[in-house]
Coordinates of C-alpha atoms in Angstrom, one line a residue:
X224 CA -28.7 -14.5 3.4
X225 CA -28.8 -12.5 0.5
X226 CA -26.1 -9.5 -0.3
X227 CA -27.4 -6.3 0.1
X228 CA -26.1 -3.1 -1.4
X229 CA -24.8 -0.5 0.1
X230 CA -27.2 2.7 0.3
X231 CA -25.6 5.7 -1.3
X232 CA -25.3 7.3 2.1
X233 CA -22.9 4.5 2.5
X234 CA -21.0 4.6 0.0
X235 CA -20.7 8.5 0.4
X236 CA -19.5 7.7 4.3
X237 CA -17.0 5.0 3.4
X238 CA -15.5 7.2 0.4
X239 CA -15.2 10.6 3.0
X240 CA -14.3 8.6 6.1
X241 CA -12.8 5.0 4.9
X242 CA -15.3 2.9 6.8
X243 CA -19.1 1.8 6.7
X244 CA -20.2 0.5 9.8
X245 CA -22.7 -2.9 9.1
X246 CA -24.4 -3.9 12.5
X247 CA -24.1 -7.7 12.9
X248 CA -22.0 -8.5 10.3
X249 CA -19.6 -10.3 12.2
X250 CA -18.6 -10.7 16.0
X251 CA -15.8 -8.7 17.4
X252 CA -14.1 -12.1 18.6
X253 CA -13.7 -12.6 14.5
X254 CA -12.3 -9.2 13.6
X255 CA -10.0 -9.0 16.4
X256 CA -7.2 -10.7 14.7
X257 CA -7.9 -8.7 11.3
X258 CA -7.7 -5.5 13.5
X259 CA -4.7 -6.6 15.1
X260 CA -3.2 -7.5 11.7
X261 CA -4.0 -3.1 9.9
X262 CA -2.2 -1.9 13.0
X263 CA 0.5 -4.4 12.4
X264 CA 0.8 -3.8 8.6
X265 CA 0.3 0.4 8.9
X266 CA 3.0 0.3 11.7
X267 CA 0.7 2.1 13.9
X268 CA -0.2 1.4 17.9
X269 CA -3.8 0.9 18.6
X270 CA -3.0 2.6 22.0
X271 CA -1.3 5.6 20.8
X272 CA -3.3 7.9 18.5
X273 CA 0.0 9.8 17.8
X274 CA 1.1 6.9 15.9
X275 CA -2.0 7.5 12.9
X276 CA 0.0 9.5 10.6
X277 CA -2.0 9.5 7.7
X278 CA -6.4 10.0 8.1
X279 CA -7.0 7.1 5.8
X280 CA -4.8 5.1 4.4
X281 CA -5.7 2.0 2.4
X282 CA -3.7 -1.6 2.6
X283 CA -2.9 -3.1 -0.8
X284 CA -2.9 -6.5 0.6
X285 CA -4.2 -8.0 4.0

């Protein structure tokens, strides 16, 4: 499968908000662990919305 580029609708949503969503890109099974990982690395609880300090915040590393 060929990359495809992001609309600028996209762009413009992942810039505001700090996401893009991409149906089917991957399964939730796979991303788990790479969600588990942010909350780990931003110090926040998953379960706790008190614990997002900051809108969007970006990791330098993962």
């Amino acid at each position: 499968m060929l990359p495809v580029p992001l609309t600028s609708a996209e762009v413009d949503h992942f810039l505001a908000k700090g996401y893009v969503t991409i149906p089917g890109c991957f399964t939730r099974n796979f991303a788990q662990p790479l969600i588990d990982h942010a909350y780990e690395r931003l110090d926040y609880d998953p379960d706790d919305p008190a614990t997002w300090t900051e809108p969007i915040r970006y990791l330098d590393h993962v």
